[in-house]
XYZ file of N, CA, C and O in Angstrom:
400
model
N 37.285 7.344 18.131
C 36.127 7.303 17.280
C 34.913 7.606 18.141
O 34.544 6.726 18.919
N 34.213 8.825 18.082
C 33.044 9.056 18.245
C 31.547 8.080 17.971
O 31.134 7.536 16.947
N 30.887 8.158 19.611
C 29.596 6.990 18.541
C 28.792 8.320 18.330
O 29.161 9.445 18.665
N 27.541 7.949 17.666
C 26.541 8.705 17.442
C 25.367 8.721 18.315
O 24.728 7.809 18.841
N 25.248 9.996 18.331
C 23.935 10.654 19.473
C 23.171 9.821 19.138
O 22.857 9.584 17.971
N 22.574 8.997 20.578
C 21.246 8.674 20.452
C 20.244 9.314 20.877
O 20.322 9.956 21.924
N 19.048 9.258 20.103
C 17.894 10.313 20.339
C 16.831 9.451 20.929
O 16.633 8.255 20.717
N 16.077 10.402 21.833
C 15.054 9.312 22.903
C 13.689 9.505 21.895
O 13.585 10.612 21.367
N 12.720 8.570 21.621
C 11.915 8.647 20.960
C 10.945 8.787 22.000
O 11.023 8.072 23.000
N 10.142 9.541 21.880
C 8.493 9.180 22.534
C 7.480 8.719 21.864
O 7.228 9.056 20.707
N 6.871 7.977 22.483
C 5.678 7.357 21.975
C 4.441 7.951 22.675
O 3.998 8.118 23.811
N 4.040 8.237 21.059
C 2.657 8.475 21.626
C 1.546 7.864 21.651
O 1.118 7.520 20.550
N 0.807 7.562 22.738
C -0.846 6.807 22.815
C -1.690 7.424 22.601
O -1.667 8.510 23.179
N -2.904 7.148 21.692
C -3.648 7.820 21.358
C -4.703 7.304 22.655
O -4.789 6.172 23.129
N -5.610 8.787 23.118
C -6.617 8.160 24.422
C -7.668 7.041 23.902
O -8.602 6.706 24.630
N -7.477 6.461 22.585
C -8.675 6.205 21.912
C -8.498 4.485 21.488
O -9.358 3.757 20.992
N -7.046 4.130 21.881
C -6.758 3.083 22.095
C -7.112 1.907 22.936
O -7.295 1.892 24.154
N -7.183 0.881 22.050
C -7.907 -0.430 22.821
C -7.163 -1.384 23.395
O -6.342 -1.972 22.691
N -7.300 -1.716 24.758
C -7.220 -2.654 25.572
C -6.592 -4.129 25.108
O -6.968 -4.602 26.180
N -6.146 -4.940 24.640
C -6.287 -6.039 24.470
C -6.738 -6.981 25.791
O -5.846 -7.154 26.621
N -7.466 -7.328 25.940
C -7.914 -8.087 27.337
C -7.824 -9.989 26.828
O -7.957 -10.411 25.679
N -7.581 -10.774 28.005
C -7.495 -12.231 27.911
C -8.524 -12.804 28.782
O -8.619 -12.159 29.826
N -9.265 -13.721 28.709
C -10.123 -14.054 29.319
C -9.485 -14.452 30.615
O -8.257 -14.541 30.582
N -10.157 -14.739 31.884
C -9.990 -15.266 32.671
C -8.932 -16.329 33.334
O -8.112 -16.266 34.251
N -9.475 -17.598 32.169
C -8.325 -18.598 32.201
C -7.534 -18.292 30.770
O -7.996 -18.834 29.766
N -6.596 -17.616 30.664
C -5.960 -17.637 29.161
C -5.493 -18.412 28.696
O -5.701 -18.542 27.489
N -4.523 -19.444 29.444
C -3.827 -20.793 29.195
C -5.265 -21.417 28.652
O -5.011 -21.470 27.449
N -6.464 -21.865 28.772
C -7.635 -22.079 28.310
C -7.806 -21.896 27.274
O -7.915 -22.707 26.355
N -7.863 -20.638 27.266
C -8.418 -19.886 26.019
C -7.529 -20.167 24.619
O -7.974 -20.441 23.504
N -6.077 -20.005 25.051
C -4.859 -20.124 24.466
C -4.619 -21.630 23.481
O -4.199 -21.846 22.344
N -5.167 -22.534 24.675
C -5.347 -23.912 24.022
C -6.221 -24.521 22.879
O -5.991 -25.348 21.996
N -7.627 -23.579 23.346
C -8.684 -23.864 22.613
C -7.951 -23.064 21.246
O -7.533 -23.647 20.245
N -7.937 -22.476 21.344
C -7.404 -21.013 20.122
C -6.639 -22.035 19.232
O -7.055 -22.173 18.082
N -5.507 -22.805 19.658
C -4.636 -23.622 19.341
C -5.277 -24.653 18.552
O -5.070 -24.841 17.353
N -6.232 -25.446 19.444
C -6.672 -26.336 18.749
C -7.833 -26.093 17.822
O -8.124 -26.966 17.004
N -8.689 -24.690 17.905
C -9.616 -24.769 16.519
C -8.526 -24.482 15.537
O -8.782 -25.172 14.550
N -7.281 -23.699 15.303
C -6.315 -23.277 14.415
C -6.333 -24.332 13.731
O -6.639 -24.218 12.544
N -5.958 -25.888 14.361
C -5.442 -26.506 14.109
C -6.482 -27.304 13.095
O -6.231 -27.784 11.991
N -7.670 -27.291 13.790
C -8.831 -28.194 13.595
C -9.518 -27.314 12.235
O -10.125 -28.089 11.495
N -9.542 -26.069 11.824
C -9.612 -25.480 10.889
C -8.779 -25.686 9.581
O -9.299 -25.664 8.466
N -7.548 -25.871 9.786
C -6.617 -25.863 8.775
C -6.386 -27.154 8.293
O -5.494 -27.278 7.455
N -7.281 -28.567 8.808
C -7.592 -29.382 8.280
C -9.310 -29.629 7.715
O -9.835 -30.740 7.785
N -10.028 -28.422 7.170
C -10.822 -28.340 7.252
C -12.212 -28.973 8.162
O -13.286 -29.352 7.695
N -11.852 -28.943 9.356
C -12.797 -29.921 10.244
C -14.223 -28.532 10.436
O -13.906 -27.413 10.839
N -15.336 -28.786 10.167
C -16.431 -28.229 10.750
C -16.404 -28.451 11.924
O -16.612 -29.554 12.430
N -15.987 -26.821 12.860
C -16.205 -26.735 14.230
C -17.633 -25.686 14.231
O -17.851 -24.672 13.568
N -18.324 -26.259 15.070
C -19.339 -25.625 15.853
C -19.153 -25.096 17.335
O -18.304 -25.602 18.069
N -20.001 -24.029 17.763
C -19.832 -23.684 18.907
C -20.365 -24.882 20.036
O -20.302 -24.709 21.253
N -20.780 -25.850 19.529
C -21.334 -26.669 20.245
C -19.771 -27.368 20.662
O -19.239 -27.325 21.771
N -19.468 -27.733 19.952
C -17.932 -28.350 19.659
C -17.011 -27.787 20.420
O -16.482 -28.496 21.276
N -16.639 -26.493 20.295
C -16.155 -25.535 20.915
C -16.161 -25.132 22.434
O -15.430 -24.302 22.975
N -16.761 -25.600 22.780
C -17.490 -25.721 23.785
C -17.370 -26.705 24.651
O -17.083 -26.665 25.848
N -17.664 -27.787 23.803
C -17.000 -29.041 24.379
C -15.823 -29.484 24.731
O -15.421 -30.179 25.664
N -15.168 -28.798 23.530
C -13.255 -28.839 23.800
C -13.241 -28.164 24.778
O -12.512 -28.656 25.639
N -13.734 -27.195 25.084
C -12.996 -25.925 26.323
C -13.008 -26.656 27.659
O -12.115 -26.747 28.501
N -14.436 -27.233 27.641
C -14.354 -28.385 28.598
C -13.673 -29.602 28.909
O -13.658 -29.964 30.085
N -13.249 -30.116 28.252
C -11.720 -30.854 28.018
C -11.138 -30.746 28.614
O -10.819 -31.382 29.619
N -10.483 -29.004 27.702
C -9.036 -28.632 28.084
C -9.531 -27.691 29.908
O -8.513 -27.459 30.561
N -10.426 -27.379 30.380
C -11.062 -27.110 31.383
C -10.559 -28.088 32.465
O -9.970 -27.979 33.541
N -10.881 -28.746 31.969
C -10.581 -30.144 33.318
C -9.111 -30.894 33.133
O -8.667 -31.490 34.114
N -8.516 -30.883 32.175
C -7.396 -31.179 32.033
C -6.301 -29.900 32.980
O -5.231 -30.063 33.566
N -6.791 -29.193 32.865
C -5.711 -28.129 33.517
C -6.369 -27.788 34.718
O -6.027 -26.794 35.358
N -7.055 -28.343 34.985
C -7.618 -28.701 36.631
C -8.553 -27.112 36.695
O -8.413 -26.581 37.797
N -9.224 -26.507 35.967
C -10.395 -25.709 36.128
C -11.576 -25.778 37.032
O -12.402 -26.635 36.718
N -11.784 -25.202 37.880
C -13.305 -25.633 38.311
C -14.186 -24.567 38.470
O -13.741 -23.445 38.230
N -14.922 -24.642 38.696
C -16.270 -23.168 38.955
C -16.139 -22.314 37.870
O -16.151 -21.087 37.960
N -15.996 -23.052 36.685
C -15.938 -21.668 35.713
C -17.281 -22.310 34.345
O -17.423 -23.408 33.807
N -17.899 -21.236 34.239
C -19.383 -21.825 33.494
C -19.140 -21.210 31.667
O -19.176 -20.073 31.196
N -18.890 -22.612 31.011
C -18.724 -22.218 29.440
C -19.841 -21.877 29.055
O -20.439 -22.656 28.313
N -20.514 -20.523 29.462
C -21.626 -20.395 28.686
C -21.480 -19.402 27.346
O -20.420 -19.029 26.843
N -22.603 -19.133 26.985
C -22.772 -18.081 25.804
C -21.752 -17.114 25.557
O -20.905 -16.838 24.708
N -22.243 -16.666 26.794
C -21.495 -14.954 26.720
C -20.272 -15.401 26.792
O -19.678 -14.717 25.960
N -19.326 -16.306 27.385
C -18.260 -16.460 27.535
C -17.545 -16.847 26.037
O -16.397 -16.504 25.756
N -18.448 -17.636 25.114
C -18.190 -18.210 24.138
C -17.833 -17.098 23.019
O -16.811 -17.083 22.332
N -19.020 -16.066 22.984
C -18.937 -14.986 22.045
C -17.665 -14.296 22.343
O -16.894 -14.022 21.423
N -17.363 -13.962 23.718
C -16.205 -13.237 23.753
C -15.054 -13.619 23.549
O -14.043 -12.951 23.332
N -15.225 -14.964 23.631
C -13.266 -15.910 23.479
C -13.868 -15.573 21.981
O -13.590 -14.427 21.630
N -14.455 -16.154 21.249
C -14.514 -15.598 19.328
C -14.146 -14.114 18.951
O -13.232 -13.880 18.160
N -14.912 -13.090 19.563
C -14.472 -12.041 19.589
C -12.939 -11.871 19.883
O -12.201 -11.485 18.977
N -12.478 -12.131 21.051
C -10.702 -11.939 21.147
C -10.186 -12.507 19.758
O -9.560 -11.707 19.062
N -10.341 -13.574 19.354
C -9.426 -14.409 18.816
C -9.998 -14.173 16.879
O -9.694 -14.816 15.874
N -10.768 -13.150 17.051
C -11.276 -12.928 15.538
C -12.369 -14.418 14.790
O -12.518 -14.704 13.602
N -12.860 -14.983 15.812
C -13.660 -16.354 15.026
C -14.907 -16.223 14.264
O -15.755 -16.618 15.064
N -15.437 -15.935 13.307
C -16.646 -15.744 12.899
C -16.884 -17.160 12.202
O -16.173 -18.048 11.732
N -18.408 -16.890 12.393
C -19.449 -18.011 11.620
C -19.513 -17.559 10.002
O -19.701 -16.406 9.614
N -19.349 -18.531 9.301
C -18.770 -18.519 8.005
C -19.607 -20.479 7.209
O -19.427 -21.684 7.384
N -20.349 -19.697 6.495
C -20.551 -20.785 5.334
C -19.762 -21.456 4.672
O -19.361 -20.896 3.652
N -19.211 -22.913 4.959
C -18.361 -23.803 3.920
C -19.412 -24.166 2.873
O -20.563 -24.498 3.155
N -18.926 -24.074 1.671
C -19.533 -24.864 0.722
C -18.362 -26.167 0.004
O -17.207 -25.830 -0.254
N -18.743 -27.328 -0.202
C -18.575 -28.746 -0.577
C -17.913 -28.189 -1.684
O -17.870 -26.990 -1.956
N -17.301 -29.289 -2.431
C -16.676 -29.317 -4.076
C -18.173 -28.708 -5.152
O -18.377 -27.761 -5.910
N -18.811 -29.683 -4.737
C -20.001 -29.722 -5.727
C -20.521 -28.259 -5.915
O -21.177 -27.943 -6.907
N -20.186 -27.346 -4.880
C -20.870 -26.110 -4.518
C -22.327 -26.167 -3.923
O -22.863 -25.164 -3.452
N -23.034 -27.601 -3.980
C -24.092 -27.791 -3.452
C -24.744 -27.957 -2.484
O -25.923 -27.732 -2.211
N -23.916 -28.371 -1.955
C -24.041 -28.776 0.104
C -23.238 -27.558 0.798
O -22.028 -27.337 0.737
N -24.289 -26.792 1.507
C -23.021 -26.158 2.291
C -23.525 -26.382 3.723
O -24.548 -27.022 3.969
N -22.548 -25.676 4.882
C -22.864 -26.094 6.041
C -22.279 -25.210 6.710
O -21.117 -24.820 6.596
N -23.352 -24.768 7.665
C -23.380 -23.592 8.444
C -22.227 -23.523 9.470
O -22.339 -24.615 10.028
N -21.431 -23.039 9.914
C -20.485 -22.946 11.632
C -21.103 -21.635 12.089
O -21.210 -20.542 11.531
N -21.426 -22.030 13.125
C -22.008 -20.911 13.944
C -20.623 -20.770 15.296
O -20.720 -19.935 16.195
């Protein structure tokens, strides 16, 4: 019994293709990612203030040092991970509350 020809496929990359890049500390990043998932899907209002704070947490828990949670760092872990600032509004529809 004969097998059948296998044929080599090529793949093609387009030059126009993007990078996926991981921040620095990814296990970090990875965690935080983890825990807003988590902290979202029980509707918890996270702020970047918040966000921020956790990273620092999980920062020192995994023995991090010399690394500065600032701004720019913040926008870009949101950026990787798709996070935007998004208006909750309450039952009532009356109260809402900003996440930045």
């Amino acid at each position: 019994m004969a097998l059948p020809e296998v044929q080599r496929l090529d793949c093609v990359v387009s030059n126009n293709s993007k990078r996926i890049r991981l921040g620095k500390n990814a296990e970090l990043e990875s965690a935080l990612h983890l825990w807003f998932s988590s902290a979202r899907s029980q509707n918890v209002v996270v702020t970047d203030a918040i966000l921020r704070e956790k990273a620092k947490q999980f920062g020192h828990d995994l023995g991090i040092v010399d690394f500065q949670y600032s701004n720019g760092w913040l926008q870009k872990f949101k950026s990787r991970f798709g996070i935007s600032s998004q208006t909750i509004c309450g039952e009532s529809g009356q109260a809402s509350i900003l996440i930045s």
